[in-house]
Amino acid sequence: MSISVLVVDDSQTVRAIIEKTLRMADVPLNELYTAGNGQEALDVLRNNWVDLVLTDINMPVMGGVELIEHMNADDTLQGIPVVVVSTEGSATRIEELKSKGVRAYIRKPFTPERFREILTELLGDGNEQ
Amino acid sequence: MNNDPKAVINDVFPQMIEELTFLFADPVEGGAAPGIPHDAVVVSIAFSGERSGTLDMGIGRSLGIEMAANLLGLDPEADNAAALGDDALRELMNVTCGHVLTSLAGDKPVFNLTIPEVRPVNGAEWDALGQGHDTAQFSVDGRPVQMRLRLDA
């Protein structure tokens, strides 16, 4: 089963690294969408089918926490799994994110193995098909 | 946790730049500010929370372009090379600051970070950054990088 992923980060460099990492981790991608902030991400989500959101926290215009809150308030978006990919190292903040429904957290810098591990946990081995 | 910002930077920065950009940073001890790169910039990120302050990095802009080239397969002569180089420098700073704060304060406090800013610097500003007793200095493939954490009173 291939999946459609939305990568949300204000850094073009990071978006490219995540795309490369997903491919190195053999994640079967259907579509890969990108957005530079939370507002752009909401626009993508409202116009496309997305199976998984990978989002940074610290972004201009609309940050990751606000994006998650908007998704939680929208019946059509609240079921989409969200993984936070951030430099954040605070256990307190990570717990707060999980209380908002965030499914997993990947700290930057990351490895393809870490992505693979998290996505297998989230999506099951079915993503290998 | 470690209470010495320079020691933390000496520990964290080489690890971050290697993992993120595949470049190697060797700490340089000596005290005198290294010569200013012809394309020197300072990348700054501020933080607030349990403590507030700023992390500054003095570096040559061309090193950012090299990082972007490593990461993205970018042609260093491309029209957008400078913009992508600055983007790589901002991300390096963002990641370094997050790890520096965790090393200094542990994983309980929550910090809010600003979006890193890149600005050109002149010789006097470069020297001032390098003369701080708490400034960490590095050689990245033979090119100077300086980094200092300033904590607000």
mmCIF file of C-alpha atoms in Angstrom:
data_model
loop_
_atom_site.group_PDB
_atom_site.id
_atom_site.type_symbol
_atom_site.label_atom_id
_atom_site.label_comp_id
_atom_site.label_asym_id
_atom_site.label_seq_id
_atom_site.Cartn_x
_atom_site.Cartn_y
_atom_site.Cartn_z
ATOM 1 C CA MET A 1 0.000 0.000 0.000
ATOM 2 C CA SER A 2 1.477 3.337 -0.917
ATOM 3 C CA ILE A 3 0.710 6.427 1.105
ATOM 4 C CA SER A 4 0.414 10.152 0.528
ATOM 5 C CA VAL A 5 2.525 12.225 2.882
ATOM 6 C CA LEU A 6 2.507 15.945 3.679
ATOM 7 C CA VAL A 7 5.820 17.393 4.908
ATOM 8 C CA VAL A 8 5.486 20.732 6.722
ATOM 9 C CA ASP A 9 8.657 22.692 7.447
ATOM 10 C CA ASP A 10 9.735 26.266 6.717
ATOM 11 C CA SER A 11 13.156 25.045 5.621
ATOM 12 C CA GLN A 12 13.418 23.927 2.015
ATOM 13 C CA THR A 13 16.556 22.055 3.041
ATOM 14 C CA VAL A 14 14.683 20.035 5.644
ATOM 15 C CA ARG A 15 11.801 19.281 3.298
ATOM 16 C CA ALA A 16 14.313 17.894 0.799
ATOM 17 C CA ILE A 17 16.110 15.876 3.499
ATOM 18 C CA ILE A 18 12.841 14.348 4.698
ATOM 19 C CA GLU A 19 11.852 13.446 1.146
ATOM 20 C CA LYS A 20 15.228 11.800 0.587
ATOM 21 C CA THR A 21 14.973 10.045 3.966
ATOM 22 C CA LEU A 22 11.510 8.653 3.193
ATOM 23 C CA ARG A 23 12.822 7.225 -0.057
ATOM 24 C CA MET A 24 15.930 5.785 1.662
ATOM 25 C CA ALA A 25 13.636 4.217 4.271
ATOM 26 C CA ASP A 26 11.713 2.496 1.443
ATOM 27 C CA VAL A 27 8.454 4.167 2.406
ATOM 28 C CA PRO A 28 6.135 3.520 -0.569
ATOM 29 C CA LEU A 29 5.031 7.009 -1.535
ATOM 30 C CA ASN A 30 1.986 7.723 -3.614
ATOM 31 C CA GLU A 31 2.108 11.527 -3.408
ATOM 32 C CA LEU A 32 4.496 13.724 -1.468
ATOM 33 C CA TYR A 33 3.128 17.171 -0.683
ATOM 34 C CA THR A 34 5.097 19.948 0.965
ATOM 35 C CA ALA A 35 4.162 23.121 2.833
ATOM 36 C CA GLY A 36 6.251 25.890 4.369
ATOM 37 C CA ASN A 37 3.992 26.562 7.375
ATOM 38 C CA GLY A 38 0.788 25.459 9.077
ATOM 39 C CA GLN A 39 -1.494 27.629 6.973
ATOM 40 C CA GLU A 40 -0.098 26.236 3.726
ATOM 41 C CA ALA A 41 -0.473 22.758 5.197
ATOM 42 C CA LEU A 42 -4.176 23.312 5.915
ATOM 43 C CA ASP A 43 -4.666 24.434 2.299
ATOM 44 C CA VAL A 44 -3.040 21.209 1.073
ATOM 45 C CA LEU A 45 -5.042 19.055 3.494
ATOM 46 C CA ARG A 46 -8.368 20.588 2.434
ATOM 47 C CA ASN A 47 -7.699 19.913 -1.236
ATOM 48 C CA ASN A 48 -5.914 16.550 -1.264
ATOM 49 C CA TRP A 49 -6.075 13.099 0.266
ATOM 50 C CA VAL A 50 -3.231 12.795 2.801
ATOM 51 C CA ASP A 51 -2.478 9.675 4.879
ATOM 52 C CA LEU A 52 0.225 11.126 7.120
ATOM 53 C CA VAL A 53 1.463 14.561 8.187
ATOM 54 C CA LEU A 54 5.081 15.155 9.202
ATOM 55 C CA THR A 55 5.383 18.617 10.732
ATOM 56 C CA ASP A 56 7.907 20.912 12.354
ATOM 57 C CA ILE A 57 6.868 23.038 15.350
ATOM 58 C CA ASN A 58 8.708 26.320 14.988
ATOM 59 C CA MET A 59 7.517 27.977 11.757
ATOM 60 C CA PRO A 60 6.442 31.479 10.682
ATOM 61 C CA VAL A 61 2.795 32.382 9.908
ATOM 62 C CA MET A 62 1.384 29.275 11.615
ATOM 63 C CA GLY A 63 3.424 26.864 13.718
ATOM 64 C CA GLY A 64 2.992 23.130 14.164
ATOM 65 C CA VAL A 65 1.003 23.266 17.406
ATOM 66 C CA GLU A 66 -1.575 25.609 15.867
ATOM 67 C CA LEU A 67 -1.754 23.370 12.783
ATOM 68 C CA ILE A 68 -2.509 20.361 14.997
ATOM 69 C CA GLU A 69 -5.194 22.325 16.866
ATOM 70 C CA HIS A 70 -6.841 23.318 13.563
ATOM 71 C CA MET A 71 -6.742 19.697 12.385
ATOM 72 C CA ASN A 72 -8.268 18.504 15.663
ATOM 73 C CA ALA A 73 -11.114 20.985 15.249
ATOM 74 C CA ASP A 74 -11.911 19.814 11.713
ATOM 75 C CA ASP A 75 -13.959 16.604 11.391
ATOM 76 C CA THR A 76 -12.390 15.735 8.048
ATOM 77 C CA LEU A 77 -8.790 16.205 9.215
ATOM 78 C CA GLN A 78 -8.751 15.039 12.823
ATOM 79 C CA GLY A 79 -8.157 11.374 11.978
ATOM 80 C CA ILE A 80 -4.986 11.944 9.973
ATOM 81 C CA PRO A 81 -1.913 10.722 11.910
ATOM 82 C CA VAL A 82 0.559 13.501 12.743
ATOM 83 C CA VAL A 83 4.236 12.965 13.466
ATOM 84 C CA VAL A 84 6.239 15.909 14.773
ATOM 85 C CA VAL A 85 9.759 16.274 13.354
ATOM 86 C CA SER A 86 11.505 18.966 15.352
ATOM 87 C CA THR A 87 14.573 20.050 17.227
ATOM 88 C CA GLU A 88 12.438 20.231 20.380
ATOM 89 C CA GLY A 89 14.013 18.296 23.260
ATOM 90 C CA SER A 90 11.625 19.065 26.091
ATOM 91 C CA ALA A 91 9.845 16.021 27.487
ATOM 92 C CA THR A 92 7.189 18.400 28.824
ATOM 93 C CA ARG A 93 6.507 19.767 25.322
ATOM 94 C CA ILE A 94 6.478 16.276 23.819
ATOM 95 C CA GLU A 95 3.886 15.133 26.375
ATOM 96 C CA GLU A 96 1.818 18.220 25.550
ATOM 97 C CA LEU A 97 1.978 17.323 21.853
ATOM 98 C CA LYS A 98 0.927 13.736 22.552
ATOM 99 C CA SER A 99 -2.030 15.022 24.580
ATOM 100 C CA LYS A 100 -3.117 16.849 21.416
ATOM 101 C CA GLY A 101 -3.105 13.572 19.515
ATOM 102 C CA VAL A 102 0.384 13.600 17.989
ATOM 103 C CA ARG A 103 1.226 9.988 17.233
ATOM 104 C CA ALA A 104 5.016 10.127 17.341
ATOM 105 C CA TYR A 105 7.955 12.440 17.668
ATOM 106 C CA ILE A 106 11.209 12.420 15.696
ATOM 107 C CA ARG A 107 13.991 14.684 16.877
ATOM 108 C CA LYS A 108 16.279 16.432 14.398
ATOM 109 C CA PRO A 109 18.797 15.465 13.209
ATOM 110 C CA PHE A 110 17.330 12.085 12.322
ATOM 111 C CA THR A 111 18.278 8.926 10.480
ATOM 112 C CA PRO A 112 16.388 6.916 7.833
ATOM 113 C CA GLU A 113 16.278 4.055 10.372
ATOM 114 C CA ARG A 114 14.413 6.235 12.874
ATOM 115 C CA PHE A 115 11.859 7.200 10.215
ATOM 116 C CA ARG A 116 11.447 3.596 9.172
ATOM 117 C CA GLU A 117 10.936 2.492 12.788
ATOM 118 C CA ILE A 118 8.317 5.168 13.482
ATOM 119 C CA LEU A 119 6.408 4.691 10.230
ATOM 120 C CA THR A 120 6.357 0.909 10.586
ATOM 121 C CA GLU A 121 4.947 1.360 14.076
ATOM 122 C CA LEU A 122 2.304 3.784 12.807
ATOM 123 C CA LEU A 123 1.316 2.226 9.517
ATOM 124 C CA GLY A 124 2.230 -1.399 10.117
ATOM 125 C CA ASP A 125 4.274 -3.656 7.905
ATOM 126 C CA GLY A 126 1.649 -3.110 5.241
ATOM 127 C CA ASN A 127 3.713 -0.174 4.036
ATOM 128 C CA GLU A 128 6.206 -2.703 2.720
ATOM 129 C CA GLN A 129 3.715 -4.096 0.222
ATOM 130 C CA MET B 1 23.204 18.667 32.425
ATOM 131 C CA ASN B 2 26.232 20.916 31.944
ATOM 132 C CA ASN B 3 26.389 24.520 33.178
ATOM 133 C CA ASP B 4 29.266 25.629 30.949
ATOM 134 C CA PRO B 5 27.847 27.026 27.671
ATOM 135 C CA LYS B 6 31.191 26.914 25.842
ATOM 136 C CA ALA B 7 31.774 23.285 26.827
ATOM 137 C CA VAL B 8 28.249 22.413 25.714
ATOM 138 C CA ILE B 9 28.722 24.135 22.350
ATOM 139 C CA ASN B 10 32.075 22.381 21.905
ATOM 140 C CA ASP B 11 30.286 19.106 22.477
ATOM 141 C CA VAL B 12 27.050 19.712 20.548
ATOM 142 C CA PHE B 13 28.049 21.704 17.456
ATOM 143 C CA PRO B 14 30.498 19.189 15.916
ATOM 144 C CA GLN B 15 27.905 16.454 16.350
ATOM 145 C CA MET B 16 25.100 18.501 14.777
ATOM 146 C CA ILE B 17 27.080 19.735 11.780
ATOM 147 C CA GLU B 18 28.332 16.222 11.067
ATOM 148 C CA GLU B 19 24.922 14.555 11.359
ATOM 149 C CA LEU B 20 23.110 17.278 9.440
ATOM 150 C CA THR B 21 25.578 18.324 6.764
ATOM 151 C CA PHE B 22 28.309 15.640 6.671
ATOM 152 C CA LEU B 23 30.976 18.277 7.430
ATOM 153 C CA PHE B 24 33.416 18.009 10.332
ATOM 154 C CA ALA B 25 34.106 20.706 12.927
ATOM 155 C CA ASP B 26 37.259 20.646 15.025
ATOM 156 C CA PRO B 27 37.272 22.811 18.172
ATOM 157 C CA VAL B 28 40.044 25.432 18.102
ATOM 158 C CA GLU B 29 41.517 26.701 21.365
ATOM 159 C CA GLY B 30 43.618 29.824 21.519
ATOM 160 C CA GLY B 31 41.467 32.829 22.259
ATOM 161 C CA ALA B 32 42.298 35.183 19.373
ATOM 162 C CA ALA B 33 39.508 35.680 16.849
ATOM 163 C CA PRO B 34 40.256 33.870 13.587
ATOM 164 C CA GLY B 35 40.453 35.924 10.384
ATOM 165 C CA ILE B 36 37.102 37.026 9.020
ATOM 166 C CA PRO B 37 35.831 35.139 5.953
ATOM 167 C CA HIS B 38 35.225 37.415 2.938
ATOM 168 C CA ASP B 39 31.539 36.468 3.041
ATOM 169 C CA ALA B 40 31.051 36.460 6.810
ATOM 170 C CA VAL B 41 27.566 36.416 8.285
ATOM 171 C CA VAL B 42 26.142 35.982 11.749
ATOM 172 C CA VAL B 43 23.252 33.582 12.207
ATOM 173 C CA SER B 44 21.246 34.370 15.347
ATOM 174 C CA ILE B 45 18.464 32.557 17.139
ATOM 175 C CA ALA B 46 16.802 33.773 20.325
ATOM 176 C CA PHE B 47 15.063 31.645 22.918
ATOM 177 C CA SER B 48 12.788 32.240 25.868
ATOM 178 C CA GLY B 49 11.461 30.093 28.668
ATOM 179 C CA GLU B 50 13.122 29.105 31.917
ATOM 180 C CA ARG B 51 16.077 31.152 30.668
ATOM 181 C CA SER B 52 16.223 33.528 27.754
ATOM 182 C CA GLY B 53 19.075 34.554 25.517
ATOM 183 C CA THR B 54 20.593 34.335 22.077
ATOM 184 C CA LEU B 55 22.854 31.905 20.262
ATOM 185 C CA ASP B 56 25.058 33.535 17.601
ATOM 186 C CA MET B 57 27.157 31.812 14.970
ATOM 187 C CA GLY B 58 29.768 33.596 12.851
ATOM 188 C CA ILE B 59 30.451 31.731 9.615
ATOM 189 C CA GLY B 60 31.201 32.247 5.933
ATOM 190 C CA ARG B 61 28.117 32.249 3.724
ATOM 191 C CA SER B 62 29.895 29.952 1.232
ATOM 192 C CA LEU B 63 30.014 27.248 3.879
ATOM 193 C CA GLY B 64 26.200 27.319 3.946
ATOM 194 C CA ILE B 65 26.170 26.885 0.169
ATOM 195 C CA GLU B 66 28.481 23.897 0.563
ATOM 196 C CA MET B 67 26.141 22.406 3.162
ATOM 197 C CA ALA B 68 23.161 22.875 0.842
ATOM 198 C CA ALA B 69 25.170 21.305 -1.988
ATOM 199 C CA ASN B 70 25.910 18.274 0.191
ATOM 200 C CA LEU B 71 22.315 17.932 1.293
ATOM 201 C CA LEU B 72 20.419 18.750 -1.868
ATOM 202 C CA GLY B 73 22.855 17.974 -4.647
ATOM 203 C CA LEU B 74 22.814 21.698 -5.358
ATOM 204 C CA ASP B 75 25.023 23.312 -8.008
ATOM 205 C CA PRO B 76 26.980 25.937 -6.004
ATOM 206 C CA GLU B 77 26.781 28.238 -9.042
ATOM 207 C CA ALA B 78 22.994 27.993 -9.317
ATOM 208 C CA ASP B 79 20.930 31.188 -9.078
ATOM 209 C CA ASN B 80 19.263 30.074 -5.865
ATOM 210 C CA ALA B 81 22.472 28.795 -4.220
ATOM 211 C CA ALA B 82 22.814 31.736 -1.814
ATOM 212 C CA ALA B 83 19.198 31.468 -0.640
ATOM 213 C CA LEU B 84 19.468 27.722 -0.106
ATOM 214 C CA GLY B 85 22.818 28.186 1.643
ATOM 215 C CA ASP B 86 21.239 30.627 4.084
ATOM 216 C CA ASP B 87 18.370 28.176 4.583
ATOM 217 C CA ALA B 88 20.880 25.445 5.481
ATOM 218 C CA LEU B 89 22.628 27.799 7.936
ATOM 219 C CA ARG B 90 19.311 28.650 9.615
ATOM 220 C CA GLU B 91 18.447 24.973 10.000
ATOM 221 C CA LEU B 92 21.875 24.145 11.406
ATOM 222 C CA MET B 93 21.383 26.921 13.950
ATOM 223 C CA ASN B 94 17.868 25.782 14.829
ATOM 224 C CA VAL B 95 18.972 22.202 15.463
ATOM 225 C CA THR B 96 22.116 23.239 17.354
ATOM 226 C CA CYS B 97 20.185 25.606 19.618
ATOM 227 C CA GLY B 98 17.609 22.949 20.510
ATOM 228 C CA HIS B 99 20.310 20.489 21.536
ATOM 229 C CA VAL B 100 22.393 23.110 23.370
ATOM 230 C CA LEU B 101 19.379 24.081 25.483
ATOM 231 C CA THR B 102 18.603 20.462 26.356
ATOM 232 C CA SER B 103 22.231 19.911 27.388
ATOM 233 C CA LEU B 104 22.214 23.045 29.540
ATOM 234 C CA ALA B 105 18.757 22.831 31.108
ATOM 235 C CA GLY B 106 17.676 19.187 30.851
ATOM 236 C CA ASP B 107 14.509 17.890 29.213
ATOM 237 C CA LYS B 108 11.880 19.361 31.556
ATOM 238 C CA PRO B 109 11.847 23.095 30.691
ATOM 239 C CA VAL B 110 10.004 24.269 27.595
ATOM 240 C CA PHE B 111 11.790 26.832 25.427
ATOM 241 C CA ASN B 112 10.365 28.848 22.569
ATOM 242 C CA LEU B 113 12.794 29.523 19.738
ATOM 243 C CA THR B 114 12.612 32.314 17.181
ATOM 244 C CA ILE B 115 13.172 31.782 13.461
ATOM 245 C CA PRO B 116 16.957 32.101 12.918
ATOM 246 C CA GLU B 117 18.164 35.225 11.091
ATOM 247 C CA VAL B 118 21.188 35.585 8.809
ATOM 248 C CA ARG B 119 22.903 38.975 8.453
ATOM 249 C CA PRO B 120 26.259 40.143 7.077
ATOM 250 C CA VAL B 121 28.852 41.302 9.613
ATOM 251 C CA ASN B 122 31.874 43.601 9.412
ATOM 252 C CA GLY B 123 35.325 42.949 10.841
ATOM 253 C CA ALA B 124 34.635 44.691 14.152
ATOM 254 C CA GLU B 125 31.520 42.599 14.817
ATOM 255 C CA TRP B 126 33.348 39.415 13.818
ATOM 256 C CA ASP B 127 36.219 40.235 16.162
ATOM 257 C CA ALA B 128 33.843 41.118 19.001
ATOM 258 C CA LEU B 129 32.128 37.744 18.638
ATOM 259 C CA GLY B 130 35.491 35.981 18.672
ATOM 260 C CA GLN B 131 36.856 37.821 21.697
ATOM 261 C CA GLY B 132 34.254 36.632 24.179
ATOM 262 C CA HIS B 133 35.840 34.304 26.747
ATOM 263 C CA ASP B 134 32.842 32.040 26.305
ATOM 264 C CA THR B 135 33.007 31.926 22.495
ATOM 265 C CA ALA B 136 33.608 28.480 21.029
ATOM 266 C CA GLN B 137 35.731 28.434 17.901
ATOM 267 C CA PHE B 138 35.901 25.729 15.260
ATOM 268 C CA SER B 139 37.621 24.870 12.056
ATOM 269 C CA VAL B 140 35.206 23.386 9.515
ATOM 270 C CA ASP B 141 37.256 22.027 6.641
ATOM 271 C CA GLY B 142 39.830 24.709 7.431
ATOM 272 C CA ARG B 143 37.324 27.560 7.596
ATOM 273 C CA PRO B 144 36.523 29.449 10.807
ATOM 274 C CA VAL B 145 33.237 29.227 12.671
ATOM 275 C CA GLN B 146 32.543 31.003 15.962
ATOM 276 C CA MET B 147 29.614 30.421 18.281
ATOM 277 C CA ARG B 148 28.548 32.112 21.492
ATOM 278 C CA LEU B 149 25.574 31.683 23.805
ATOM 279 C CA ARG B 150 24.436 34.859 25.569
ATOM 280 C CA LEU B 151 22.093 34.361 28.514
ATOM 281 C CA ASP B 152 19.945 37.294 29.620
ATOM 282 C CA ALA B 153 20.390 38.421 33.228
#
